[in-house]
Short mmCIF file of C-alpha atoms in Angstrom, two decimals:
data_model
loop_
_atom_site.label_atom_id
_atom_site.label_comp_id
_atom_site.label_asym_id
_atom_site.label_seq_id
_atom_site.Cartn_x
_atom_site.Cartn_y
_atom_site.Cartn_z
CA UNK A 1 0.00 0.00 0.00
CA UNK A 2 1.76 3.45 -0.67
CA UNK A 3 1.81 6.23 1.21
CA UNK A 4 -0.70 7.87 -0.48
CA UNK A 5 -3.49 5.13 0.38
CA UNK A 6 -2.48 4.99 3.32
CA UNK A 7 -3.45 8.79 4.21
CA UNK A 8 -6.51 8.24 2.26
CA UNK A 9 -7.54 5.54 4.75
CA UNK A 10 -6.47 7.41 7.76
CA UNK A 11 -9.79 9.59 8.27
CA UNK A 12 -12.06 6.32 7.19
CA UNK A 13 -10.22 4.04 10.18
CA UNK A 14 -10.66 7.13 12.73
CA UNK A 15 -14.41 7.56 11.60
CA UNK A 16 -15.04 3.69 12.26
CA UNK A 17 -12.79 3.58 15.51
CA UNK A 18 -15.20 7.02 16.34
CA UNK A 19 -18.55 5.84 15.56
CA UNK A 20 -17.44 2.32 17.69
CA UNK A 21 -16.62 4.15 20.57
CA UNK A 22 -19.96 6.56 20.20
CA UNK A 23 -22.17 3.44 19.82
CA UNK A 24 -20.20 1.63 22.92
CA UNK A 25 -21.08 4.51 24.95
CA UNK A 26 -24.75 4.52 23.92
CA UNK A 27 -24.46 0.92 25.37
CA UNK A 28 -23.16 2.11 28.51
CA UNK A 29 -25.29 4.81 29.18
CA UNK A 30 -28.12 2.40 28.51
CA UNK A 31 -27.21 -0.06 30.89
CA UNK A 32 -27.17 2.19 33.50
CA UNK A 33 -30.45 3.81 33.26
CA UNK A 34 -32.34 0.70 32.56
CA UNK A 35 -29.82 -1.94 34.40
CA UNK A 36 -30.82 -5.69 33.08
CA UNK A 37 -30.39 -6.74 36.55
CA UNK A 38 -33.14 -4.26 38.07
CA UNK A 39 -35.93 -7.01 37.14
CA UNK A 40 -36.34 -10.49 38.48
CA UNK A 41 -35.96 -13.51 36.39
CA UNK A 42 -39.02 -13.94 34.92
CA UNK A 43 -40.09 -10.27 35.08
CA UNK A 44 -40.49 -8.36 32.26
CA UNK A 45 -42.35 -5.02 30.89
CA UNK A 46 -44.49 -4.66 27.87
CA UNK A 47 -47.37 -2.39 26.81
CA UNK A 48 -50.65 -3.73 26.37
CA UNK A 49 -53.65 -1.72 24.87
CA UNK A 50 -51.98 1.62 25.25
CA UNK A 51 -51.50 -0.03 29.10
CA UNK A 52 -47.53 -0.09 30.63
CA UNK A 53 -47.60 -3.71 32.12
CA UNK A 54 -45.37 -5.22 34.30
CA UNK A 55 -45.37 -9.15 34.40
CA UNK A 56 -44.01 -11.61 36.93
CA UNK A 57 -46.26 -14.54 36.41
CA UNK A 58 -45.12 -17.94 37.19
CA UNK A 59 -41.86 -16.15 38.38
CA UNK A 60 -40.78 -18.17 40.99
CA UNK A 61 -41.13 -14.90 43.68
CA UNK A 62 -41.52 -15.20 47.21
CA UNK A 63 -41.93 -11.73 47.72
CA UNK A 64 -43.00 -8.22 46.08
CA UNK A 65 -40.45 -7.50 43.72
CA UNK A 66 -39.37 -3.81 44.13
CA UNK A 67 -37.72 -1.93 41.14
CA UNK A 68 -41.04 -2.05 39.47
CA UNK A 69 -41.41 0.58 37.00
CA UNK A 70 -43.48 3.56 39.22
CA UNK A 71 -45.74 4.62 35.51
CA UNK A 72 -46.92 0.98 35.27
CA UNK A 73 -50.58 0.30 34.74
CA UNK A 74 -51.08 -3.61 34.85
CA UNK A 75 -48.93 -5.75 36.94
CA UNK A 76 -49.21 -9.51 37.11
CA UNK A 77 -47.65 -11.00 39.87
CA UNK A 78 -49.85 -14.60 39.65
CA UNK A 79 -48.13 -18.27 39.52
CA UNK A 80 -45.38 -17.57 42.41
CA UNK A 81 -44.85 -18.16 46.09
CA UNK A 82 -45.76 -14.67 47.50
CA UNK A 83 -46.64 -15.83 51.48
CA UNK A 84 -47.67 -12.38 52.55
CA UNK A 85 -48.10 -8.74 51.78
CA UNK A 86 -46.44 -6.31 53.88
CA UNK A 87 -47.47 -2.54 54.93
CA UNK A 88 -46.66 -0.16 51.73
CA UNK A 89 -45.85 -2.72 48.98
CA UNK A 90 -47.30 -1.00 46.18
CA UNK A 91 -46.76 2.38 47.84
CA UNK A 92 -44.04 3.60 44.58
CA UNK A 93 -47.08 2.86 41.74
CA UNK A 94 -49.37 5.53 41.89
CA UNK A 95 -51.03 5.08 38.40
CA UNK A 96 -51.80 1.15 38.95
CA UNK A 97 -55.08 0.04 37.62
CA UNK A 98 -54.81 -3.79 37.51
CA UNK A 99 -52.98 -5.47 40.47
CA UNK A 100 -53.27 -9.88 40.20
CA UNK A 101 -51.94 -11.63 42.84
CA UNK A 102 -54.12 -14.41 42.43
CA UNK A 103 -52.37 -18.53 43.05
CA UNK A 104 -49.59 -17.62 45.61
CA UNK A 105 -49.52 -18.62 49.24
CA UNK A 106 -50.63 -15.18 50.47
CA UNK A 107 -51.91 -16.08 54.34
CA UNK A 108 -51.06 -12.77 55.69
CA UNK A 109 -51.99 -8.81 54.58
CA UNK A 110 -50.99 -6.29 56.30
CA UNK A 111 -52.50 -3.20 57.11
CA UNK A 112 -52.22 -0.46 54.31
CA UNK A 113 -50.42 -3.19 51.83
CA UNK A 114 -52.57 -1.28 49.62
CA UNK A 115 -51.96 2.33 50.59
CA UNK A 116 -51.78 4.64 47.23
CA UNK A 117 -53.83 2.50 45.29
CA UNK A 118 -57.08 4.05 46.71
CA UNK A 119 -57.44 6.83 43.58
CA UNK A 120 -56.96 4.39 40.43
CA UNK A 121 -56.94 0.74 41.06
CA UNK A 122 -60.01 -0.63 39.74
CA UNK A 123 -59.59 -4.55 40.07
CA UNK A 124 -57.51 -6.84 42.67
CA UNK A 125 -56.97 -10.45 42.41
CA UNK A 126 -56.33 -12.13 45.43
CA UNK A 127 -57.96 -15.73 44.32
CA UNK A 128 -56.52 -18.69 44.82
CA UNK A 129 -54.40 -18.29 47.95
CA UNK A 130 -54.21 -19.14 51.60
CA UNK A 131 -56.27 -16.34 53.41
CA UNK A 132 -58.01 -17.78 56.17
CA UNK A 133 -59.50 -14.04 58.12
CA UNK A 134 -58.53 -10.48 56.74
CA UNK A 135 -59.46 -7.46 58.50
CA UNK A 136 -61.81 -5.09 56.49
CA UNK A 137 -59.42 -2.20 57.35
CA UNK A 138 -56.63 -3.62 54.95
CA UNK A 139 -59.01 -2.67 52.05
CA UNK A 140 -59.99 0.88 53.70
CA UNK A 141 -61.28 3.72 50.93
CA UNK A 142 -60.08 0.93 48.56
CA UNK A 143 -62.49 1.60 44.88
CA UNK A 144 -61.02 -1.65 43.49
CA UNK A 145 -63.47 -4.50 42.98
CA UNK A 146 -61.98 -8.16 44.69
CA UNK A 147 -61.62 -11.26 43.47
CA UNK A 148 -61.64 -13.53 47.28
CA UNK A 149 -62.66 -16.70 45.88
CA UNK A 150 -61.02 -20.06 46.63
CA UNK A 151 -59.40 -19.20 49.90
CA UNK A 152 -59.70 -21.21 53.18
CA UNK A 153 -62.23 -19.17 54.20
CA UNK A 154 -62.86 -18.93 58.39
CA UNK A 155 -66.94 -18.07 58.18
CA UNK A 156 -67.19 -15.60 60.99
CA UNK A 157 -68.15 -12.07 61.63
CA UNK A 158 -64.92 -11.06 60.73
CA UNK A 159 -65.14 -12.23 57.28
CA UNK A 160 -69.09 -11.17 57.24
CA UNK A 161 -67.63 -7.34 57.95
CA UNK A 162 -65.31 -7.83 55.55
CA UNK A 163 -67.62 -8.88 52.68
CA UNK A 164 -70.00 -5.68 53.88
CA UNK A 165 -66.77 -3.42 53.19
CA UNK A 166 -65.55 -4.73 49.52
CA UNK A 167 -67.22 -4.50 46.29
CA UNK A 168 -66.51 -8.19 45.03
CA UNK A 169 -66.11 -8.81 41.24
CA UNK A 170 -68.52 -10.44 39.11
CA UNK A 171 -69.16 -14.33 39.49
CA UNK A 172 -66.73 -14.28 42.19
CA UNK A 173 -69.16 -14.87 45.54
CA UNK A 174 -70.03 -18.07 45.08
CA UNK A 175 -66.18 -18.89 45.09
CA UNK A 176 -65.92 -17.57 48.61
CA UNK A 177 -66.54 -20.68 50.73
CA UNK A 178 -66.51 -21.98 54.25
CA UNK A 179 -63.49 -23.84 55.12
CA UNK A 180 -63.83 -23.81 58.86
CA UNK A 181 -66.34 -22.15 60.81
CA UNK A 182 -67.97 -21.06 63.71
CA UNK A 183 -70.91 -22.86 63.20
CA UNK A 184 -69.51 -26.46 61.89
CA UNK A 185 -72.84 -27.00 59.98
CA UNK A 186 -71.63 -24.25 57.57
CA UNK A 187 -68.11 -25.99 56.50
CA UNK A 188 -68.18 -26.06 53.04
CA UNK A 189 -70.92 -23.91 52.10
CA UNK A 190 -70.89 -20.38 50.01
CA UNK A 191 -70.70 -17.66 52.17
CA UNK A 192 -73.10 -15.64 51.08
CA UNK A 193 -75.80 -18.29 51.36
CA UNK A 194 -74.70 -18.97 54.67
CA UNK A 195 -75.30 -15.14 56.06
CA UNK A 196 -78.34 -15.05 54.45
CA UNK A 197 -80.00 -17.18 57.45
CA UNK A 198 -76.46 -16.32 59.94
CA UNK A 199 -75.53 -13.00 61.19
CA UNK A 200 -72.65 -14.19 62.86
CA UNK A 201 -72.04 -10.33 64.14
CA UNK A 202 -75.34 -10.50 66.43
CA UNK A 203 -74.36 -14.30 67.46
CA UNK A 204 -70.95 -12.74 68.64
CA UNK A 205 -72.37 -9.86 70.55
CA UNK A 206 -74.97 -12.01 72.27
CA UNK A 207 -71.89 -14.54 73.36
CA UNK A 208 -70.30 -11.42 74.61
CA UNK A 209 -72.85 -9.61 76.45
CA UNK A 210 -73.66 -13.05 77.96
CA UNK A 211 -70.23 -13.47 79.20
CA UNK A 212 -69.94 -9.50 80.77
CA UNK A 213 -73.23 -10.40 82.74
CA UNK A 214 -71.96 -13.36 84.12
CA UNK A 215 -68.60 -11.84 84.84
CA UNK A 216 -70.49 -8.96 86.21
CA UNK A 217 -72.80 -11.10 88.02
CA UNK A 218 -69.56 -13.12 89.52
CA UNK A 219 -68.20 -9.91 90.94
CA UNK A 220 -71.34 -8.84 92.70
CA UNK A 221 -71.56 -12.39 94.16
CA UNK A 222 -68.21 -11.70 95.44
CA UNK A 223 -68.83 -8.77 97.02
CA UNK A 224 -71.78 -9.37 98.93
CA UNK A 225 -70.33 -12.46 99.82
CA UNK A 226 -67.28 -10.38 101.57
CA UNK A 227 -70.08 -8.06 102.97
CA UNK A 228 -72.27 -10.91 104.74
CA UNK A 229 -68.93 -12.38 106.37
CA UNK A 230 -67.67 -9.31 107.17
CA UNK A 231 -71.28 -8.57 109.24
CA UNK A 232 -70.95 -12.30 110.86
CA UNK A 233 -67.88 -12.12 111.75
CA UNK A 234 -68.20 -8.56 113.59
CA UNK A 235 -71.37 -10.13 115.28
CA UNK A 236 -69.55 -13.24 116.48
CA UNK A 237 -66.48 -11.45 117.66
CA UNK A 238 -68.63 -9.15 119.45
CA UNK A 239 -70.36 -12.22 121.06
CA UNK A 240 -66.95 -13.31 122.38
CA UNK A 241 -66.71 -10.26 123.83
CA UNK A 242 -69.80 -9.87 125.80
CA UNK A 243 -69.13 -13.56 127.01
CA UNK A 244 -66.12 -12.68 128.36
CA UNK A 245 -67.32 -9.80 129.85
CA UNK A 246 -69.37 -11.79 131.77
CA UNK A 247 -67.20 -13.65 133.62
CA UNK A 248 -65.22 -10.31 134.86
CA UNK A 249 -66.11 -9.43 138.30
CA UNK A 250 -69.17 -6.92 138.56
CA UNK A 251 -67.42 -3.75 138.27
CA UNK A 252 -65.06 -3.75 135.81
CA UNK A 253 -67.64 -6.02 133.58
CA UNK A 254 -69.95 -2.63 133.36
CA UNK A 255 -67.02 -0.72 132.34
CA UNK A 256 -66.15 -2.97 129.75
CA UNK A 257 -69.70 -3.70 128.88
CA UNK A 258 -70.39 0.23 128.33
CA UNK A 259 -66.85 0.51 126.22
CA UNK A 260 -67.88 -2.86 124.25
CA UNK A 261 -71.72 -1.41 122.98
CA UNK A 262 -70.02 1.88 122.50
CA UNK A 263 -67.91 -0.18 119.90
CA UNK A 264 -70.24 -2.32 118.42
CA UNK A 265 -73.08 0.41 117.89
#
């Protein structure tokens, strides 16, 4: 090659050794505002219907991920081994809509695991997992309508308030069923068609007041118990007394005797 193709191909190399470099440092740059490593295995997002969704189904998670993109719409986190939901998991996604958590292990929610969700979440899948008794406060001003079906239901007033506070989804009621129960005649039966002939709220507050008016009822016992041998035993010490008074000689018995009535009355 002489010298003069040489110089020709001087400016070509630098421009290809210059555009490498500019393209390796898009790379970069890349990498570190979306890092591959910021998503579980499994996790990936998409859009869907003009929706930003975020899915972890069948992920193999045992807990919320975090990292989740905070302008997601739709998030799938059904198929895993989530066992509970702790205070302020979804706290960072503020424009959710569509939250399914349905077949995990879920046995435990915490109060305000849904906190921030309140303004735009319109549907929650919790089906399919272990919840035996939720209090109605973890779904407090929540607009979202539930999916509770095919849990291991405890039928009690508990559950019955909870019901009262949710709006559940369509064709999802019947799914709610009995497990265990207060009343063991309603194992195994829908919920709903057991509270229509059970308020298990009134039963409770009957068992209750019944067992404050006993209680109540003890402690009055008690006292006038105390009172009565308190009385008796004043009387019969008094008795003893007297009787001994008695057998003092004349004189000093009236002094005692006028001392001893003083006491008594």
């Amino acid at each position: 090659m002489t010298a003069a193709q040489r110089v020709l191909l001087r400016p070509i190399t630098m421009g290809l050794l210059l555009q490498s470099l500019f393209l390796l440092l898009l790379f970069l740059l890349g990498s570190c505002l979306h890092p591959a490593a910021a998503f579980p295995k499994g996790c990936y997002p998409s859009e869907e219907e003009g929706l930003k969704t975020f899915r972890c189904s069948n992920a193999q998670l045992t807990e919320v991920p975090r990292d989740i993109p905070n302008d997601t719409n739709k998030l799938y986190l059904d198929f895993n081994q989530i066992p509970f939901l702790p205070r302020d998991a979804f706290r960072d996604l503020p424009l959710l809509l569509e939250l399914d958590l349905s077949h995990n292990a879920i046995a435990r929610v915490e109060s305000g695991a849904f906190q921030g969700l309140a303004e735009h979440l319109h549907s929650l899948d919790l089906s399919s997992n272990r919840l035996v008794s939720v209090s109605k406060d973890v779904f407090s001003n929540l607009k979202a309508k539930v999916n509770l079906s095919n849990n291991p239901w405890l039928c009690d007033c508990r559950l019955q308030e909870l019901i009262r506070a949710v709006e559940l989804t369509a064709d999802s009621s019947g799914g709610i069923v009995c497990d265990s129960s207060t009343q063991e005649e309603h194992v195994g039966k829908a919920f709903l068609q057991v509270i229509a002939d059970t308020d298990f709220c009134n039963v409770y507050k009957r068992t209750t007041d019944i067992a404050m008016l006993v209680t109540m009822f003890g402690w009055f016992a008690m006292v006038i118990s105390y009172l009565v041998y308190y009385v008796r035993q004043n009387q019969e010490d008094a008795r003893r007394h007297l009787e001994y008074l008695k057998s003092l000689p004349s004189k000093q018995r009236r002094s005692e005797e006028s001392s001893t009535i003083s006491t008594v009355v």
